[in-house]
Amino acid sequence: MTDCIFCKIASGEVAAKELYRDDEIVAIADLNPQAPTHVLVIPRAHHEDLAALYDSGGGALAQRLLATATKLGREHGANGFRLVVNTGEEGGQTVAHVHVHVLAGRHMTWPPG
Ligand code: AMP
Ligand code: ZN
């Protein structure tokens, strides 16, 4: 996807504060952090959202995203962490390239806004 900001970050065309990278995944610091730790775990391949990822047979990649997010959550959130996957317009998704938010470093509240 030529016009996708997360594809550009994954390819290195746009700079980001990278915390992790492997053959399929990149993790970056969120530009507008909502907690002391706010990391985005992003597949390098473009999939619009979590539903589209599963629709295209990406269950194994979804599992890797969750495993990586959990690993980062454990590293940054000694007392707990929250993973969020906003999906679609009503789900609050603003960047149409699937990603997992890792939030840690403060006490989370419920319900979310
Ligand atoms: P969502 O609203 O769930 O789609 O999350 C998109 C997230 O991407 C937001 O938390 C933004 O702050 C973050 N974001 C957007 N552009 C960038 C960027 N260039 N680098 C880092 N984070 C970004
Ligand atoms: Zn993309």
Coordinates of N, CA, C and O and ligand atoms in Angstrom, one line a residue:
M1 N 0.9 -1.2 0.0 CA 0.0 0.0 0.0 C 0.9 1.2 0.0 O 1.6 1.5 1.0
T2 N 0.8 2.0 -1.1 CA 1.8 3.1 -1.2 C 1.4 4.3 -0.3 O 2.3 5.0 0.1
D3 N 0.2 4.4 0.1 CA -0.2 5.6 0.9 C -0.5 5.3 2.4 O -1.1 6.0 3.0
C4 N 0.1 4.2 2.9 CA -0.2 3.7 4.2 C 1.0 4.1 5.1 O 2.1 3.6 4.9
I5 N 0.7 4.8 6.2 CA 1.8 5.3 7.1 C 2.5 4.1 7.7 O 3.7 4.1 7.9
F6 N 1.8 3.1 8.1 CA 2.4 1.9 8.8 C 3.2 1.1 7.8 O 4.3 0.5 8.2
C7 N 2.8 1.0 6.5 CA 3.6 0.3 5.5 C 4.9 1.1 5.3 O 6.0 0.5 5.2
K8 N 4.8 2.5 5.3 CA 6.0 3.3 5.2 C 7.0 3.1 6.3 O 8.2 3.1 6.2
I9 N 6.4 3.0 7.5 CA 7.3 2.8 8.7 C 7.9 1.4 8.6 O 9.1 1.2 8.9
A10 N 7.1 0.4 8.2 CA 7.6 -1.0 8.1 C 8.8 -1.1 7.1 O 9.7 -1.8 7.3
S11 N 8.7 -0.3 6.0 CA 9.7 -0.4 4.9 C 10.9 0.5 5.2 O 11.9 0.5 4.5
G12 N 10.8 1.4 6.3 CA 11.9 2.3 6.6 C 11.8 3.6 5.9 O 12.6 4.5 6.1
E13 N 10.7 3.8 5.1 CA 10.6 5.1 4.3 C 10.3 6.2 5.3 O 10.7 7.4 5.0
V14 N 9.5 5.9 6.3 CA 9.2 6.9 7.4 C 9.9 6.5 8.7 O 9.7 5.3 9.0
A15 N 10.5 7.4 9.4 CA 11.2 7.1 10.6 C 10.2 6.9 11.8 O 9.2 7.6 11.8
A16 N 10.6 6.0 12.7 CA 9.8 5.8 13.9 C 10.8 5.3 15.0 O 11.8 4.8 14.7
K17 N 10.3 5.4 16.2 CA 11.2 4.9 17.3 C 10.8 3.4 17.4 O 9.8 3.0 18.0
E18 N 11.7 2.6 16.8 CA 11.5 1.2 16.8 C 12.0 0.5 18.0 O 13.1 0.7 18.5
L19 N 11.1 -0.4 18.6 CA 11.4 -1.2 19.8 C 11.7 -2.6 19.5 O 12.3 -3.3 20.3
Y20 N 11.2 -3.1 18.3 CA 11.4 -4.5 18.0 C 11.2 -4.6 16.5 O 10.4 -3.9 15.9
R21 N 11.9 -5.6 15.9 CA 11.7 -5.9 14.4 C 12.1 -7.3 14.2 O 13.1 -7.8 14.7
D22 N 11.2 -8.0 13.4 CA 11.6 -9.3 12.9 C 11.2 -9.4 11.5 O 10.9 -8.4 10.8
D23 N 11.2 -10.7 10.9 CA 10.8 -10.8 9.5 C 9.4 -10.4 9.2 O 9.1 -10.1 8.0
E24 N 8.5 -10.5 10.2 CA 7.1 -10.2 9.9 C 6.5 -9.0 10.6 O 5.4 -8.5 10.3
I25 N 7.2 -8.6 11.7 CA 6.6 -7.6 12.6 C 7.5 -6.5 12.9 O 8.8 -6.7 13.0
V26 N 7.0 -5.3 13.1 CA 7.7 -4.2 13.7 C 6.9 -3.6 14.9 O 5.7 -3.6 14.8
A27 N 7.6 -3.2 15.9 CA 6.9 -2.5 17.0 C 7.6 -1.2 17.2 O 8.8 -1.0 17.2
I28 N 6.7 -0.1 17.4 CA 7.2 1.3 17.5 C 6.5 2.0 18.6 O 5.4 1.6 19.1
A29 N 7.1 3.0 19.1 CA 6.5 3.9 20.1 C 5.4 4.7 19.4 O 5.6 5.2 18.3
D30 N 4.2 4.8 20.1 CA 3.1 5.6 19.5 C 3.5 7.1 19.6 O 4.1 7.5 20.6
L31 N 3.2 7.8 18.5 CA 3.5 9.3 18.5 C 2.7 10.1 19.5 O 3.1 11.1 19.9
N32 N 1.5 9.6 19.9 CA 0.6 10.3 20.8 C 0.3 9.4 22.0 O -0.8 8.8 22.1
P33 N 1.3 9.1 22.9 CA 1.1 8.1 23.9 C 0.0 8.3 24.8 O -0.2 9.4 25.3
Q34 N -0.8 7.3 25.1 CA -1.9 7.3 26.1 C -1.6 6.7 27.4 O -2.5 6.6 28.3
A35 N -0.3 6.3 27.6 CA 0.1 5.8 28.9 C 1.7 5.9 28.9 O 2.3 6.2 27.8
P36 N 2.3 5.8 30.0 CA 3.8 5.9 30.0 C 4.5 5.0 29.0 O 5.5 5.3 28.4
T37 N 3.9 3.8 28.8 CA 4.4 2.9 27.7 C 3.2 2.8 26.8 O 2.1 2.4 27.2
H38 N 3.4 3.1 25.5 CA 2.4 3.0 24.5 C 3.1 2.5 23.2 O 3.7 3.4 22.5
V39 N 3.0 1.2 22.9 CA 3.8 0.6 21.8 C 2.7 0.1 20.8 O 1.6 -0.4 21.2
L40 N 3.0 0.2 19.5 CA 2.2 -0.4 18.5 C 2.9 -1.5 17.9 O 4.1 -1.4 17.4
V41 N 2.2 -2.7 17.8 CA 2.8 -3.9 17.2 C 2.1 -4.1 15.9 O 0.9 -4.2 15.8
I42 N 2.9 -4.0 14.8 CA 2.4 -3.9 13.4 C 3.0 -5.0 12.5 O 4.2 -5.2 12.5
P43 N 2.1 -5.7 11.8 CA 2.7 -6.6 10.8 C 3.3 -5.8 9.6 O 2.8 -4.8 9.3
R44 N 4.4 -6.3 9.1 CA 5.0 -5.6 8.0 C 4.2 -5.7 6.7 O 4.2 -4.8 5.9
A45 N 3.4 -6.7 6.6 CA 2.4 -6.9 5.4 C 1.2 -6.0 5.7 O 0.7 -5.9 6.9
H46 N 0.6 -5.5 4.7 CA -0.6 -4.6 4.8 C -1.8 -5.5 4.9 O -2.2 -6.2 4.0
H47 N -2.6 -5.3 6.0 CA -3.9 -5.9 6.2 C -4.7 -4.7 6.8 O -4.3 -4.2 7.8
E48 N -5.9 -4.5 6.3 CA -6.6 -3.3 6.7 C -7.0 -3.3 8.2 O -6.8 -2.3 8.9
D49 N -7.5 -4.4 8.7 CA -7.8 -4.6 10.1 C -7.8 -6.0 10.5 O -7.4 -6.9 9.7
L50 N -8.1 -6.3 11.8 CA -8.0 -7.7 12.3 C -8.9 -8.6 11.5 O -8.5 -9.8 11.2
A51 N -10.1 -8.2 11.2 CA -11.0 -9.0 10.4 C -10.5 -9.4 9.1 O -10.5 -10.5 8.6
A52 N -9.9 -8.4 8.4 CA -9.3 -8.6 7.1 C -8.1 -9.6 7.2 O -7.9 -10.4 6.3
L53 N -7.3 -9.4 8.3 CA -6.2 -10.3 8.4 C -6.7 -11.8 8.5 O -6.2 -12.7 7.9
Y54 N -7.7 -12.0 9.4 CA -8.2 -13.4 9.5 C -8.9 -13.8 8.1 O -8.7 -15.0 7.7
D55 N -9.6 -12.9 7.5 CA -10.2 -13.3 6.2 C -9.2 -13.7 5.2 O -9.5 -14.6 4.3
S56 N -8.0 -13.2 5.2 CA -7.0 -13.6 4.3 C -6.1 -14.7 4.8 O -5.0 -15.0 4.3
G57 N -6.6 -15.4 5.8 CA -5.8 -16.6 6.3 C -4.7 -16.3 7.2 O -3.7 -17.1 7.3
G58 N -4.7 -15.1 7.8 CA -3.6 -14.7 8.6 C -3.6 -15.1 10.1 O -3.1 -14.4 10.9
G59 N -4.2 -16.2 10.4 CA -4.3 -16.6 11.8 C -3.0 -16.7 12.5 O -2.8 -16.4 13.6
A60 N -2.0 -17.3 11.8 CA -0.7 -17.5 12.4 C 0.0 -16.2 12.6 O 0.7 -16.0 13.7
L61 N -0.2 -15.2 11.7 CA 0.4 -13.9 11.9 C -0.3 -13.2 13.1 O 0.3 -12.5 13.9
A62 N -1.6 -13.3 13.2 CA -2.4 -12.7 14.3 C -1.8 -13.3 15.6 O -1.6 -12.6 16.6
Q63 N -1.5 -14.6 15.6 CA -1.0 -15.2 16.9 C 0.4 -14.6 17.2 O 0.7 -14.3 18.3
R64 N 1.2 -14.4 16.1 CA 2.5 -13.8 16.4 C 2.4 -12.4 16.9 O 3.2 -11.9 17.7
L65 N 1.5 -11.6 16.3 CA 1.3 -10.2 16.8 C 0.9 -10.2 18.3 O 1.5 -9.4 19.1
L66 N 0.0 -11.1 18.7 CA -0.4 -11.2 20.1 C 0.7 -11.6 21.0 O 0.9 -11.1 22.1
A67 N 1.5 -12.6 20.5 CA 2.6 -13.1 21.3 C 3.7 -12.0 21.5 O 4.2 -11.8 22.6
T68 N 3.9 -11.2 20.4 CA 4.9 -10.1 20.5 C 4.4 -9.0 21.4 O 5.1 -8.5 22.2
A69 N 3.1 -8.7 21.3 CA 2.5 -7.7 22.1 C 2.5 -8.1 23.6 O 2.8 -7.3 24.5
T70 N 2.3 -9.4 23.9 CA 2.3 -9.9 25.2 C 3.8 -9.8 25.8 O 4.0 -9.4 27.0
K71 N 4.7 -10.2 25.0 CA 6.1 -10.1 25.4 C 6.5 -8.7 25.8 O 7.1 -8.4 26.8
L72 N 6.1 -7.7 24.9 CA 6.4 -6.3 25.2 C 5.6 -5.8 26.4 O 6.2 -5.0 27.2
G73 N 4.4 -6.2 26.6 CA 3.6 -5.9 27.7 C 4.2 -6.4 29.0 O 4.3 -5.6 30.0
R74 N 4.7 -7.6 29.0 CA 5.4 -8.1 30.2 C 6.7 -7.4 30.5 O 7.0 -7.1 31.7
E75 N 7.4 -7.0 29.5 CA 8.7 -6.2 29.7 C 8.4 -4.8 30.3 O 9.2 -4.4 31.1
H76 N 7.3 -4.2 29.8 CA 7.1 -2.8 30.2 C 6.1 -2.6 31.3 O 6.0 -1.5 31.9
G77 N 5.3 -3.7 31.6 CA 4.3 -3.6 32.6 C 4.4 -4.6 33.7 O 3.7 -5.6 33.7
A78 N 5.3 -4.3 34.6 CA 5.6 -5.3 35.7 C 4.3 -5.6 36.5 O 4.1 -6.8 36.9
N79 N 3.4 -4.7 36.6 CA 2.2 -4.9 37.3 C 0.9 -5.1 36.5 O -0.2 -5.0 36.9
G80 N 1.2 -5.3 35.2 CA 0.0 -5.5 34.3 C 0.1 -4.6 33.1 O 0.9 -3.6 33.0
F81 N -0.7 -4.9 32.1 CA -0.7 -4.1 30.8 C -2.0 -4.3 30.1 O -2.8 -5.2 30.5
R82 N -2.3 -3.5 29.1 CA -3.5 -3.7 28.3 C -3.2 -3.8 26.8 O -2.4 -3.0 26.3
L83 N -3.8 -4.7 26.1 CA -3.7 -4.8 24.7 C -5.0 -4.4 24.1 O -6.0 -4.8 24.5
V84 N -4.9 -3.6 23.0 CA -6.1 -3.1 22.3 C -5.9 -3.2 20.8 O -4.9 -2.9 20.3
V85 N -7.0 -3.7 20.2 CA -7.0 -3.8 18.7 C -8.3 -3.0 18.3 O -9.3 -3.7 18.1
N86 N -8.2 -1.8 18.0 CA -9.3 -1.0 17.5 C -9.6 -1.5 16.1 O -8.7 -1.6 15.3
T87 N -10.9 -1.8 15.8 CA -11.2 -2.4 14.5 C -12.4 -1.7 13.9 O -13.5 -1.7 14.4
G88 N -12.1 -1.1 12.7 CA -13.2 -0.4 12.0 C -13.6 1.0 12.6 O -13.1 1.4 13.7
E89 N -14.5 1.6 11.9 CA -14.8 3.0 12.3 C -15.4 3.1 13.7 O -14.9 3.9 14.6
E90 N -16.4 2.3 14.0 CA -17.0 2.3 15.3 C -16.0 1.7 16.4 O -16.2 2.0 17.6
G91 N -15.1 1.0 16.0 CA -14.1 0.4 16.9 C -13.0 1.5 17.3 O -12.1 1.2 18.1
G92 N -13.1 2.6 16.6 CA -12.1 3.7 16.9 C -10.8 3.6 16.2 O -9.8 4.3 16.5
Q93 N -10.8 2.8 15.1 CA -9.5 2.6 14.3 C -9.3 3.9 13.5 O -10.2 4.3 12.7
T94 N -8.1 4.4 13.5 CA -7.8 5.6 12.7 C -6.8 5.4 11.6 O -6.6 6.1 10.7
V95 N -6.0 4.3 11.8 CA -5.0 3.9 10.8 C -5.4 2.6 10.3 O -5.4 1.6 11.0
A96 N -5.7 2.5 9.0 CA -6.2 1.3 8.4 C -5.1 0.3 8.0 O -5.0 -0.1 6.8
H97 N -4.4 -0.1 9.0 CA -3.3 -1.2 8.8 C -3.3 -1.8 10.2 O -3.0 -1.1 11.2
V98 N -3.7 -3.1 10.3 CA -3.9 -3.7 11.6 C -2.7 -3.5 12.6 O -1.6 -3.6 12.1
H99 N -3.0 -3.3 13.8 CA -1.9 -3.1 14.8 C -2.5 -3.3 16.2 O -3.7 -3.1 16.4
V100 N -1.6 -3.8 17.1 CA -2.0 -4.0 18.5 C -1.4 -2.9 19.3 O -0.2 -2.7 19.3
H101 N -2.2 -2.2 20.1 CA -1.7 -1.3 21.1 C -1.3 -2.0 22.3 O -2.0 -2.8 22.9
V102 N -0.1 -1.7 22.9 CA 0.4 -2.2 24.2 C 0.5 -1.0 25.1 O 1.3 0.0 24.8
L103 N -0.4 -1.0 26.1 CA -0.4 0.2 27.1 C 0.0 -0.3 28.4 O -0.5 -1.4 28.9
A104 N 0.9 0.4 29.1 CA 1.4 0.0 30.4 C 1.9 1.2 31.1 O 2.2 2.2 30.5
G105 N 2.1 1.0 32.4 CA 2.8 2.0 33.2 C 1.8 2.9 34.0 O 2.3 3.9 34.7
R106 N 0.5 2.6 34.0 CA -0.4 3.3 34.8 C -1.6 2.4 35.0 O -1.8 1.4 34.3
H107 N -2.4 2.7 36.0 CA -3.6 1.9 36.3 C -4.6 2.2 35.2 O -5.0 3.3 35.0
M108 N -5.1 1.2 34.5 CA -6.1 1.3 33.4 C -7.5 1.4 34.0 O -7.8 0.8 35.1
T109 N -8.4 2.1 33.4 CA -9.7 2.2 33.8 C -10.7 1.5 32.8 O -10.3 1.2 31.7
W110 N -11.9 1.2 33.3 CA -12.9 0.5 32.5 C -14.2 1.1 32.8 O -14.5 1.4 34.0
P111 N -15.2 1.4 31.9 CA -15.0 1.1 30.5 C -14.1 2.1 29.7 O -14.0 3.2 30.2
P112 N -13.6 1.6 28.6 CA -12.8 2.6 27.7 C -13.8 3.5 27.1 O -15.0 3.3 27.0
G113 N -13.3 4.6 26.6 CA -14.1 5.7 26.0 C -14.6 5.3 24.6 O -14.1 4.3 24.0
Ligands
AMP1 P1 -5.8 3.4 16.0 O1 -6.6 4.7 16.3 O2 -6.2 2.3 16.8 O3 -5.9 3.1 14.5 O4 -4.3 3.7 16.3 C1 -3.5 4.5 15.5 C2 -2.3 4.9 16.4 O5 -1.3 5.3 15.5 C3 -2.7 6.2 17.2 O6 -2.5 5.9 18.6 C4 -1.7 7.2 16.7 O7 -1.2 8.0 17.7 C5 -0.6 6.3 16.1 N1 0.2 6.9 15.0 C6 -0.3 7.5 13.9 N2 0.8 7.8 13.1 C7 1.9 7.5 13.7 C8 3.3 7.5 13.4 N3 3.7 8.1 12.3 N4 4.2 7.0 14.3 C9 3.8 6.5 15.5 N5 2.5 6.4 15.8 C10 1.5 6.9 15.0
ZN2 ZN -0.2 -0.6 5.4

